[in-house]
Amino acid sequence: MSGAAPAKPVEPWRQRLIRSLLYGRNVDRAAKARARVGLAILAFAGVYILIGSRLVMFAIGADAHSARRAAAQEVVATARPDIVDRNGAILATDVKAASLFGEPRRIIDKDEAIELLTATVPDLDEAEVRERLSARKGFVWLKREITPKQQQDIHKLGIPGIGFLRENKRVYPTGNEVAHLIGLVNIDNQGIAGMEKWLDNNGLADLHRAGFATDRLQKPIELSVDLRVEHALRDELLKAKEKFHAKAASGIISNVKTGEIVALVSLPDFDPNNPKEAHDPDRINRLTTGVYEMGSTFKAFTLAMALDSGKINLNSSWDARGNLHYGKFTIHDSHQLGRFINTKEVFTYSSNIGAARIALSQGVEAHKTFLAKMGQLTRLRTELPESAAPLVPRRWGELNTVTIAFGQGLSVAPLQAVMGINALVNGGYLIPPTFMKRSESEATAMAKRVIKQETSDKMRYLMRLNAEIGTAKTADVKGYYVGGKTGTSEKVINGRYAKKRVLNSFTAIMPSDDPKYQILIMLDEPQALPETKGFITSGWNAVPTGGKVIERIAPLLGVEPRFDLPPSDRLILAASRATQ
C-alpha cells in the first residue's frame, strides 16, 4: 500500500478541547485571522481617540485657565488712559510688566518649586509662597511686576504650573513733579489718590467691570496743569524751603478768568512710582487737604466786603492811634502808626487794627454772609478727592469778626482762598477751581457774580499799590505790573499763638490792570537769616520767592512784559472811573 496518504497525527484530546472552546467547531481560520486584525485596528484606533480627546481637553482646559487669568487681569490690572498736561506732555501712562503666578493643582513637586523660585528671586517670601502654593486653588499670584531678568531666569527653570501674565503697570515719567495733583494707583492699577482716584470715581471703574476699558478705547485725559510752569514753581519752592530752612513749602498758580489750576506744588512731596513714600503723613497735599489761618491775605476779603457795601471808600479814615482792646484781648499792629489811617493804608501797611475796625463797621452777620458768598465757609469740592472742610467758629460773635478780619480764627484750604481772591480781581465772578482744561466761555457759564465790577477795580488797585509802596515791593518784577498781598500767621501751639513759628503766605496777581493769573506762595515755619535782619515775616521770604516764580513763569504763560506803565492810580483807578 505504497500509494496511500500518510495518516494525520492524532490530536490529543486536551488540545481539541481548548481549540473548540476558543474557536468553536468548523471555524474558518482565515476569516478568524482577519477578524483579529480588525479588532486590533479598532483597539489601536480607540486608544488614539482617547489620547486625542484628552489632548483636546487639556488644550481647552488651558484656554479656560488663560481666560480666567485674563478675566482676573482685567479686574485687577486693566488699562488706564494716559493723563497729559495742557500741552500734551505725558504725566501718567501704562506699560506692560510681567507678573508671576502659580497653578497649585498642576505643580508636581511643590517643595522643589518653592526652593527653585526663592533661590532665583531672593525677595520672595518662602513662607508666603508655600502658603499660596498649598492652597486648593487653580490660580494664585506669587509676585506682581517682576523684572525681565527675573522672568527669564524663572522661565529657564521650566517648572510646570508656574507662569507669567503681562499686566498693565502705571508709571509716572515726571516723578515728583505733579505728585499731589496726579496721585497714584495701587498694585491692581486702581486709583487711590489725586486725579487717578477721580478717574475711577467718574466711570473708569465701571468701564473696567463692563470690559470696555481697553487700551484702544480710551482717550488721554487732558489736565489744566502746564508741566513747564509746574517745574519752575517747584524748583523755586525747593530753593526757598532749603534757603529759609522751612518745614514745608507750597504754591498754586491759577487762571483767574477760568479757574484752571495751572500748577500746584506741595513740599515735601513724593514719587508716585514709589507708593511707600505717599504714606508719610508729612507729605500731604497742604493746598487742599490742609486748612490754615491765612493771615493778612484775608484782609483783602475784609476790605472788599466794606467797599462793595458802599458804606466806605478808599479814603475813609480809621483810628489806628493805639491798640484795639476787646475784652481781655488786645489787637495790635506789627508797625504802630499812632494816627488815623485811610482804607488804602490799612491795606498797604497791613493794619490789623484798621481791618478789625472795618469789619466791625459792617457787622457780624454781614461779615459771615460775605465770606459764605465768597466760598470760604464750606468745603471746596474739586476733581481732587482730597479736600478738607474749613474750621469755622461755632458761635460767631464780634470777637470772631475782629480776628477773622485780619486772618485769625478761621482756617480754610489755601485753594479755596485762591478761588475767593480770583473773584476779587477778575471783575467780581466766583468761578469753581478745576484741574481740567476749561475755556473762558465755559467758565463764564458757571460763574457767579459776588462783588461789583467797581469793587474789583479797587481791589486790583490796592494790590498793585501794595507792590508799588507796600509789603509786596520785592515781588514787583519789572514789566509784569504785579500786585499782591502778604500774610504772616502765627501758628497755634498748645492752644497759644507762637510768635516764632509762623505760616507765611503771599498772593500775587499779574498784570494788575487786567489780571490773568494769581500766584500763591506759602512757607511753613521759615527761619530768620542774616539777610532778613532777623525777621521771619512774609515780606522777607514768601514775597521774594513769589517774585522769582513770576520772573520764570510769566514768559512761559505768554504774559508779555510792558515797561514804563503809569502808577496804579492812573492806570487802574482812572480807567475804572472812565467806564462808570
Coordinates of C-alpha atoms in Angstrom, one line a residue:
M1 CA 0.0 0.0 0.0
S2 CA 2.8 2.3 -1.0
G3 CA 0.4 4.9 -2.7
A4 CA -1.8 5.5 0.3
A5 CA -1.6 9.1 2.0
P6 CA 0.1 9.2 5.3
A7 CA -2.3 9.2 8.2
K8 CA -2.8 12.5 10.1
P9 CA -1.4 12.5 13.5
V10 CA -4.0 12.1 16.2
E11 CA -4.6 15.4 18.0
P12 CA -4.6 14.9 21.7
W13 CA -8.0 15.4 23.3
R14 CA -6.8 18.2 25.5
Q15 CA -5.8 20.4 22.5
R16 CA -9.1 19.6 20.8
L17 CA -11.0 20.7 23.9
I18 CA -9.1 24.0 24.1
R19 CA -9.4 24.8 20.4
S20 CA -13.1 24.1 20.4
L21 CA -13.5 26.3 23.4
L22 CA -11.6 29.2 21.8
Y23 CA -12.7 28.9 18.2
G24 CA -15.7 26.6 18.2
R25 CA -16.2 23.8 15.7
N26 CA -15.9 24.1 11.9
V27 CA -14.4 27.6 12.1
D28 CA -12.7 29.3 9.1
R29 CA -9.3 30.1 10.3
A30 CA -8.6 32.7 7.6
A31 CA -11.7 34.6 8.5
K32 CA -10.8 34.5 12.1
A33 CA -7.4 36.0 11.4
R34 CA -8.9 38.8 9.5
A35 CA -11.3 39.4 12.4
R36 CA -8.4 39.6 14.9
V37 CA -6.6 42.1 12.7
G38 CA -9.7 44.3 12.5
L39 CA -10.1 44.0 16.3
A40 CA -6.5 45.1 16.8
I41 CA -7.1 48.0 14.5
L42 CA -10.2 49.1 16.4
A43 CA -8.3 48.8 19.7
F44 CA -5.5 51.0 18.5
A45 CA -8.0 53.5 17.0
G46 CA -9.8 53.6 20.3
V47 CA -6.5 54.3 22.2
Y48 CA -5.6 57.1 19.7
I49 CA -9.1 58.6 20.0
L50 CA -8.8 58.5 23.8
I51 CA -5.4 60.1 23.7
G52 CA -6.6 62.7 21.2
S53 CA -9.6 63.6 23.2
R54 CA -7.5 64.0 26.4
L55 CA -5.2 66.3 24.5
V56 CA -8.2 68.4 23.3
M57 CA -9.5 68.5 26.9
F58 CA -6.1 69.7 28.1
A59 CA -6.0 72.4 25.4
I60 CA -9.5 73.5 26.3
G61 CA -8.7 73.4 30.0
A62 CA -5.5 75.5 29.4
D63 CA -7.6 78.0 27.4
A64 CA -10.1 78.2 30.3
H65 CA -7.2 78.8 32.7
S66 CA -6.0 81.6 30.4
A67 CA -9.5 83.0 30.1
R68 CA -9.8 83.0 33.9
R69 CA -6.4 84.6 34.3
A70 CA -7.3 87.2 31.6
A71 CA -10.5 88.0 33.4
A72 CA -8.6 88.3 36.6
Q73 CA -6.2 90.6 34.9
E74 CA -9.0 92.8 33.6
V75 CA -10.3 93.1 37.1
V76 CA -7.1 93.9 38.9
A77 CA -4.8 95.5 36.4
T78 CA -6.7 96.8 33.5
A79 CA -5.6 99.6 31.2
R80 CA -6.0 103.2 32.3
P81 CA -6.0 106.2 29.9
D82 CA -2.9 108.4 29.7
I83 CA -3.0 111.6 31.7
V84 CA -1.4 114.6 29.9
D85 CA -0.8 118.2 30.7
R86 CA -2.5 121.0 28.8
N87 CA 0.3 120.8 26.1
G88 CA 0.1 117.0 25.7
A89 CA 3.1 116.1 27.9
I90 CA 2.6 112.7 29.4
L91 CA 2.1 112.7 33.2
A92 CA 0.9 109.2 33.7
T93 CA 0.8 106.2 31.3
D94 CA 0.6 102.4 31.3
V95 CA 3.4 100.0 30.4
K96 CA 3.3 96.2 30.3
A97 CA 5.0 94.3 33.1
A98 CA 5.2 90.6 33.8
S99 CA 3.7 89.1 36.9
L100 CA 4.5 85.7 38.3
F101 CA 1.6 83.2 39.0
G102 CA 1.2 79.6 40.1
E103 CA -1.4 76.9 39.5
P104 CA -1.1 74.8 42.6
R105 CA -3.1 71.8 41.2
R106 CA -0.6 71.4 38.3
I107 CA 2.6 71.6 40.3
I108 CA 4.1 68.2 40.7
D109 CA 6.7 68.8 43.4
K110 CA 5.9 71.9 45.4
D111 CA 8.9 71.7 47.7
E112 CA 11.2 71.7 44.7
A113 CA 9.2 74.5 43.0
I114 CA 9.4 76.7 46.2
E115 CA 13.2 76.0 46.6
L116 CA 13.9 76.9 43.0
L117 CA 11.7 80.1 43.0
T118 CA 13.1 81.5 46.2
A119 CA 16.6 80.8 45.1
T120 CA 16.0 82.6 41.8
V121 CA 14.0 85.6 43.3
P122 CA 15.5 86.2 46.7
D123 CA 12.9 88.8 47.7
L124 CA 10.1 86.1 47.5
D125 CA 9.0 85.2 51.0
E126 CA 9.3 81.4 51.3
A127 CA 6.5 81.0 53.9
E128 CA 4.1 83.1 51.8
V129 CA 4.9 81.2 48.6
R130 CA 4.4 77.9 50.4
E131 CA 1.1 79.0 51.8
R132 CA -0.1 80.1 48.4
L133 CA 1.0 77.1 46.5
S134 CA -0.5 74.8 49.2
A135 CA -3.9 76.4 48.6
R136 CA -6.6 74.3 46.8
K137 CA -7.0 76.9 44.1
G138 CA -6.4 76.9 40.4
F139 CA -4.6 80.2 40.3
V140 CA -2.6 82.3 42.7
W141 CA -0.4 85.3 42.4
L142 CA 3.2 84.8 43.6
K143 CA 4.8 88.2 42.7
R144 CA 3.5 91.2 40.8
E145 CA 5.6 93.2 38.5
I146 CA 8.8 91.2 38.2
T147 CA 11.8 92.3 36.2
P148 CA 12.6 91.0 32.7
K149 CA 15.7 89.2 34.1
Q150 CA 13.6 87.5 36.8
Q151 CA 11.1 86.4 34.2
Q152 CA 13.9 84.9 32.1
D153 CA 15.6 83.2 35.0
I154 CA 12.3 81.6 36.2
H155 CA 11.4 80.6 32.6
K156 CA 14.6 78.7 32.4
L157 CA 13.7 76.6 35.4
G158 CA 10.8 75.0 33.4
I159 CA 8.6 74.4 36.5
P160 CA 5.2 73.0 35.5
G161 CA 2.3 75.1 36.9
I162 CA 4.4 78.3 37.1
G163 CA 3.8 81.0 34.5
F164 CA 3.6 84.7 33.7
L165 CA 1.0 87.3 32.8
R166 CA 1.7 90.6 31.3
E167 CA -0.2 93.2 33.3
N168 CA -0.7 97.0 32.9
K169 CA 1.6 98.9 35.2
R170 CA 1.2 102.6 35.9
V171 CA 4.2 104.7 35.5
Y172 CA 4.8 108.4 36.1
P173 CA 7.5 109.8 33.8
T174 CA 7.7 113.1 35.6
G175 CA 8.2 111.6 39.1
N176 CA 7.6 114.0 41.9
E177 CA 6.8 117.0 39.6
V178 CA 3.0 116.7 39.8
A179 CA 2.7 114.0 42.5
H180 CA 0.0 115.6 44.7
L181 CA -2.1 116.5 41.6
I182 CA -1.8 113.2 39.8
G183 CA -2.0 111.0 42.8
L184 CA -1.2 107.3 42.3
V185 CA -2.6 103.8 41.9
N186 CA -2.3 100.6 43.9
I187 CA -0.8 97.3 42.8
D188 CA -4.0 96.4 40.9
N189 CA -3.8 99.6 38.8
Q190 CA -6.7 101.2 40.7
G191 CA -6.6 104.9 41.5
I192 CA -6.2 105.6 45.3
A193 CA -5.4 109.3 45.3
G194 CA -5.5 112.5 43.2
M195 CA -6.7 112.6 39.7
E196 CA -6.1 108.8 39.4
K197 CA -8.8 108.3 42.0
W198 CA -11.1 110.8 40.4
L199 CA -10.8 108.8 37.1
D200 CA -12.1 105.7 38.9
N201 CA -14.8 107.6 40.7
N202 CA -16.0 109.0 37.4
G203 CA -16.7 106.0 35.2
L204 CA -13.4 104.2 34.7
A205 CA -14.1 101.6 37.3
D206 CA -17.5 100.9 35.7
L207 CA -15.8 100.6 32.3
H208 CA -13.4 98.0 33.8
R209 CA -16.2 96.0 35.1
A210 CA -18.0 96.1 31.8
G211 CA -14.9 95.0 29.9
F212 CA -14.7 98.2 27.8
A213 CA -11.6 99.8 29.3
T214 CA -9.1 98.6 26.8
D215 CA -6.1 100.4 25.5
R216 CA -7.7 101.3 22.2
L217 CA -10.9 102.7 23.6
Q218 CA -9.5 105.3 26.0
K219 CA -8.6 108.8 25.1
P220 CA -6.0 110.8 27.1
I221 CA -7.2 112.9 30.0
E222 CA -6.1 116.5 29.4
L223 CA -5.5 118.5 32.6
S224 CA -5.2 122.2 33.1
V225 CA -1.7 122.0 34.5
D226 CA 1.3 123.2 32.5
L227 CA 4.3 120.9 33.2
R228 CA 6.7 123.7 32.4
V229 CA 5.2 126.1 34.9
E230 CA 4.9 123.3 37.4
H231 CA 8.6 122.6 37.1
A232 CA 9.5 126.3 37.6
L233 CA 7.2 126.7 40.6
R234 CA 8.5 123.5 42.3
D235 CA 12.1 124.4 41.6
E236 CA 11.8 127.8 43.3
L237 CA 9.9 126.4 46.2
L238 CA 12.6 123.8 46.7
K239 CA 15.2 126.5 46.8
A240 CA 13.1 128.7 49.2
K241 CA 12.4 125.7 51.5
E242 CA 16.1 125.0 51.7
K243 CA 17.3 128.6 52.0
F244 CA 14.9 129.6 54.8
H245 CA 15.0 126.1 56.5
A246 CA 11.2 125.9 56.2
K247 CA 9.3 122.9 57.4
A248 CA 7.2 122.9 54.2
A249 CA 6.6 125.0 51.1
S250 CA 3.7 125.1 48.7
G251 CA 2.2 127.1 45.8
I252 CA -0.6 127.4 43.4
I253 CA -0.8 129.2 40.0
S254 CA -4.4 129.8 38.9
N255 CA -6.0 131.3 35.8
V256 CA -8.3 134.0 37.3
K257 CA -10.6 134.1 34.4
T258 CA -11.3 130.3 34.0
G259 CA -10.5 128.9 37.4
E260 CA -8.0 126.5 35.9
I261 CA -5.1 125.4 38.1
V262 CA -2.0 125.8 36.0
A263 CA 0.4 124.5 38.7
L264 CA 0.1 123.0 42.2
V265 CA 3.1 122.1 44.3
S266 CA 3.2 120.9 48.0
L267 CA 6.6 120.1 49.5
P268 CA 7.6 117.7 50.8
D269 CA 6.1 115.6 48.0
F270 CA 6.7 112.0 46.9
D271 CA 7.4 109.9 43.8
P272 CA 4.2 108.1 42.7
N273 CA 6.4 105.4 41.2
N274 CA 7.4 104.6 44.8
P275 CA 4.0 104.4 46.6
K276 CA 5.5 103.8 50.0
E277 CA 6.6 107.5 50.2
A278 CA 3.0 108.6 49.8
H279 CA 2.1 107.2 53.2
D280 CA 4.3 109.6 55.0
P281 CA 1.9 111.9 57.0
D282 CA 4.3 114.8 56.3
R283 CA 3.7 114.5 52.6
I284 CA 0.1 115.5 52.5
N285 CA -1.3 118.0 49.9
R286 CA -1.3 121.1 52.1
L287 CA -3.2 123.1 49.5
T288 CA -6.4 121.0 49.5
T289 CA -6.2 118.6 52.5
G290 CA -4.7 121.1 54.9
V291 CA -6.7 124.0 56.4
Y292 CA -4.9 127.1 57.8
E293 CA -5.4 130.6 59.1
M294 CA -4.3 132.6 56.1
G295 CA -3.2 135.7 58.0
S296 CA -3.3 139.1 56.4
T297 CA -4.2 137.9 52.9
F298 CA -7.7 137.7 54.4
K299 CA -7.7 141.5 54.7
A300 CA -8.5 141.5 51.0
F301 CA -11.9 140.0 51.8
T302 CA -12.5 142.4 54.6
L303 CA -11.8 145.5 52.5
A304 CA -13.7 144.1 49.5
M305 CA -16.8 143.4 51.7
A306 CA -16.8 147.0 53.0
L307 CA -16.1 148.7 49.7
D308 CA -18.8 146.6 48.0
S309 CA -21.3 147.7 50.6
G310 CA -20.9 151.3 49.5
K311 CA -20.6 152.3 53.2
I312 CA -16.9 153.2 52.9
N313 CA -14.4 154.3 50.2
L314 CA -10.7 154.2 49.7
N315 CA -10.2 157.4 51.6
S316 CA -12.4 156.5 54.7
S317 CA -10.5 157.1 57.9
W318 CA -9.8 154.6 60.7
D319 CA -8.4 155.1 64.1
A320 CA -5.0 153.4 64.5
R321 CA -3.6 155.7 67.2
G322 CA -3.4 152.8 69.7
N323 CA -4.1 149.2 70.3
L324 CA -7.7 147.9 70.0
H325 CA -8.9 146.3 73.2
Y326 CA -11.7 143.8 73.0
G327 CA -12.5 142.2 76.3
K328 CA -9.3 140.6 77.6
F329 CA -7.8 140.6 74.1
T330 CA -5.6 143.3 72.6
I331 CA -5.3 143.8 68.9
H332 CA -2.1 145.5 67.7
D333 CA -0.2 146.2 64.6
S334 CA 3.3 145.0 63.7
H335 CA 4.3 148.6 62.9
Q336 CA 2.5 151.1 65.2
L337 CA 1.4 154.1 63.2
G338 CA -0.1 156.1 66.0
R339 CA -2.6 158.0 63.9
F340 CA -5.7 157.8 61.8
I341 CA -5.1 155.9 58.5
N342 CA -7.2 155.6 55.4
T343 CA -8.5 152.5 53.8
K344 CA -5.6 152.3 51.3
E345 CA -3.1 152.5 54.2
V346 CA -4.9 149.7 56.0
F347 CA -4.0 147.5 53.1
T348 CA -0.5 148.7 52.3
Y349 CA 0.6 148.8 56.0
S350 CA -1.4 145.6 56.6
S351 CA -3.0 147.1 59.7
N352 CA -4.8 144.6 62.0
I353 CA -6.4 147.4 63.9
G354 CA -7.7 149.0 60.7
A355 CA -9.0 145.7 59.3
A356 CA -10.8 144.9 62.6
R357 CA -12.5 148.4 62.7
I358 CA -13.6 148.0 59.0
A359 CA -15.2 144.6 59.8
L360 CA -16.9 145.9 62.9
S361 CA -18.4 148.7 60.8
Q362 CA -20.2 146.2 58.6
G363 CA -21.5 144.0 61.5
V364 CA -21.1 140.3 62.3
E365 CA -23.9 139.0 60.1
A366 CA -22.7 140.9 57.0
H367 CA -19.2 139.6 57.6
K368 CA -20.4 136.0 57.8
T369 CA -22.7 136.4 54.8
F370 CA -19.9 137.9 52.7
L371 CA -17.4 135.1 53.5
A372 CA -20.0 132.5 52.8
K373 CA -20.8 134.1 49.4
M374 CA -17.0 134.0 48.7
G375 CA -17.0 130.2 49.3
Q376 CA -14.9 130.4 52.5
L377 CA -17.2 128.7 55.0
T378 CA -17.9 125.4 53.3
R379 CA -15.8 122.6 51.9
L380 CA -14.5 123.2 48.5
R381 CA -15.1 120.4 46.0
T382 CA -12.9 119.9 43.0
E383 CA -11.8 116.9 40.9
L384 CA -9.2 116.1 43.6
P385 CA -10.8 113.7 46.2
E386 CA -8.6 115.0 48.9
S387 CA -10.3 118.1 50.4
A388 CA -10.8 119.4 53.9
A389 CA -13.7 121.4 55.4
P390 CA -12.8 124.9 56.8
L391 CA -12.7 125.3 60.6
V392 CA -15.5 127.8 61.3
P393 CA -16.3 129.2 64.8
R394 CA -19.4 127.5 66.2
R395 CA -20.5 130.7 67.9
W396 CA -19.6 133.7 65.7
G397 CA -19.6 136.9 67.8
E398 CA -18.0 140.3 67.4
L399 CA -14.6 139.0 68.7
N400 CA -14.6 136.4 65.9
T401 CA -15.3 139.1 63.3
V402 CA -12.5 141.2 64.8
T403 CA -9.9 138.4 64.4
I404 CA -11.1 136.9 61.2
A405 CA -10.9 140.3 59.6
F406 CA -7.1 140.0 59.7
G407 CA -6.9 136.3 59.2
Q408 CA -7.1 134.6 62.6
G409 CA -9.8 132.4 63.9
L410 CA -10.9 130.9 60.6
S411 CA -9.0 128.1 58.9
V412 CA -9.5 127.4 55.2
A413 CA -7.9 125.3 52.5
P414 CA -5.5 127.5 50.6
L415 CA -7.1 126.6 47.3
Q416 CA -10.4 128.0 48.4
A417 CA -8.7 131.2 49.4
V418 CA -7.3 131.4 45.9
M419 CA -10.8 130.9 44.5
G420 CA -12.0 133.9 46.5
I421 CA -9.1 136.1 45.6
N422 CA -9.7 135.3 41.9
A423 CA -13.2 136.7 42.3
L424 CA -11.9 139.9 43.9
V425 CA -9.7 140.7 40.9
N426 CA -11.4 139.1 37.8
G427 CA -14.3 141.5 37.7
G428 CA -16.3 140.0 40.6
Y429 CA -17.1 136.5 39.5
L430 CA -16.7 133.4 41.7
I431 CA -15.6 130.5 39.5
P432 CA -15.1 127.0 40.9
P433 CA -11.4 125.9 40.5
T434 CA -10.7 123.0 38.2
F435 CA -7.8 120.7 37.3
M436 CA -9.3 120.0 33.8
K437 CA -8.9 122.2 30.8
R438 CA -11.7 124.9 30.6
S439 CA -12.4 127.7 28.2
E440 CA -13.4 131.2 29.2
S441 CA -16.8 130.7 27.8
E442 CA -17.3 127.5 29.8
A443 CA -16.1 129.4 32.9
T444 CA -18.5 132.3 32.2
A445 CA -21.4 129.9 32.1
M446 CA -20.8 128.7 35.6
A447 CA -19.5 132.0 37.1
K448 CA -21.5 133.7 39.9
R449 CA -21.2 137.4 40.5
V450 CA -20.2 138.1 44.1
I451 CA -19.0 141.7 44.0
K452 CA -19.4 144.7 41.7
Q453 CA -17.0 145.5 38.9
E454 CA -16.2 148.7 40.6
T455 CA -15.2 146.9 43.8
S456 CA -13.0 144.5 41.8
D457 CA -11.2 147.5 40.2
K458 CA -10.5 149.0 43.6
M459 CA -9.1 145.7 44.8
R460 CA -6.8 145.4 41.8
Y461 CA -5.7 149.0 42.5
L462 CA -4.9 148.2 46.2
M463 CA -2.9 145.0 45.3
R464 CA -0.9 146.9 42.7
L465 CA -0.4 149.8 45.2
N466 CA 0.9 147.3 47.7
A467 CA 3.6 146.2 45.2
E468 CA 4.5 149.8 44.5
I469 CA 4.9 151.2 48.0
G470 CA 3.8 148.4 50.4
T471 CA 4.8 145.0 51.7
A472 CA 4.9 143.3 48.3
K473 CA 7.6 145.6 46.8
T474 CA 10.2 142.8 46.5
A475 CA 7.9 140.8 44.1
D476 CA 7.4 143.7 41.7
V477 CA 9.1 142.1 38.7
K478 CA 9.6 144.9 36.1
G479 CA 7.3 144.7 33.1
Y480 CA 4.6 142.5 34.6
Y481 CA 2.7 145.0 36.7
V482 CA 2.5 142.7 39.7
G483 CA 0.1 143.2 42.5
G484 CA 0.0 141.3 45.8
K485 CA -0.9 140.9 49.5
T486 CA 1.3 139.4 52.2
G487 CA 0.2 137.3 55.1
T488 CA 2.1 136.2 58.3
S489 CA 0.1 133.8 60.5
E490 CA 1.3 132.8 64.0
K491 CA 0.8 129.1 64.4
V492 CA -1.3 127.8 67.3
I493 CA 0.9 125.6 69.5
N494 CA -0.6 124.0 72.6
G495 CA -3.6 126.4 72.4
R496 CA -1.5 129.6 72.2
Y497 CA -0.1 131.6 69.3
A498 CA 3.6 131.1 68.9
K499 CA 5.4 134.3 67.7
K500 CA 8.4 132.5 66.3
R501 CA 6.5 129.8 64.4
V502 CA 4.7 131.3 61.5
L503 CA 3.0 130.2 58.3
N504 CA 3.7 132.8 55.7
S505 CA 1.8 133.4 52.5
F506 CA 1.9 135.8 49.6
T507 CA -0.8 136.1 47.0
A508 CA 0.1 137.9 43.8
I509 CA -1.7 138.8 40.5
M510 CA -0.3 139.7 37.1
P511 CA -0.8 142.0 35.4
S512 CA -2.8 144.1 37.9
D513 CA -4.6 146.2 35.2
D514 CA -6.1 143.1 33.6
P515 CA -5.2 140.0 35.7
K516 CA -4.7 136.7 34.0
Y517 CA -3.0 134.7 36.8
Q518 CA -2.9 134.5 40.5
I519 CA 0.2 133.1 42.3
L520 CA 0.0 131.8 45.9
I521 CA 3.3 131.1 47.8
M522 CA 3.3 129.5 51.3
L523 CA 6.3 128.8 53.6
D524 CA 5.7 126.9 56.8
E525 CA 8.0 128.0 59.7
P526 CA 10.7 129.8 57.7
Q527 CA 13.7 130.8 59.8
A528 CA 15.4 134.1 60.1
L529 CA 18.6 134.7 58.2
P530 CA 21.2 137.5 58.4
E531 CA 19.9 138.9 55.1
T532 CA 16.4 139.1 56.6
K533 CA 17.8 141.1 59.5
G534 CA 16.3 138.6 61.9
F535 CA 12.7 138.9 60.6
I536 CA 10.6 135.9 59.6
T537 CA 7.6 137.8 58.2
S538 CA 6.3 137.1 54.7
G539 CA 7.8 140.2 53.1
W540 CA 11.3 138.7 53.8
N541 CA 10.8 135.2 52.4
A542 CA 7.5 134.4 50.7
V543 CA 7.4 137.7 48.7
P544 CA 10.9 137.4 47.2
T545 CA 10.1 133.8 46.4
G546 CA 7.0 134.9 44.6
G547 CA 9.0 137.4 42.6
K548 CA 11.4 134.7 41.4
V549 CA 8.5 132.5 40.4
I550 CA 6.8 135.3 38.5
E551 CA 10.1 136.1 36.7
R552 CA 10.3 132.5 35.5
I553 CA 6.7 131.6 34.7
A554 CA 5.5 134.8 33.0
P555 CA 7.2 134.1 29.7
L556 CA 6.0 130.5 29.8
L557 CA 2.4 131.7 30.2
G558 CA 2.6 134.1 27.3
V559 CA 2.4 137.3 29.5
E560 CA 4.4 139.9 27.5
P561 CA 6.3 142.4 29.5
R562 CA 5.3 146.1 29.3
F563 CA 7.5 148.8 30.6
D564 CA 7.0 152.4 31.7
L565 CA 3.4 151.9 32.7
P566 CA 1.8 154.6 34.8
P567 CA 1.2 154.1 38.5
S568 CA -1.9 152.3 39.7
D569 CA -4.0 155.3 40.5
R570 CA -3.7 156.5 36.9
L571 CA -3.8 153.1 35.0
I572 CA -6.4 151.2 37.1
L573 CA -8.5 153.8 39.0
A574 CA -8.7 156.3 36.2
A575 CA -9.7 153.6 33.8
S576 CA -12.3 152.3 36.2
R577 CA -13.8 155.8 36.6
A578 CA -13.9 156.3 32.9
T579 CA -16.0 153.2 32.4
Q580 CA -18.6 154.1 35.1

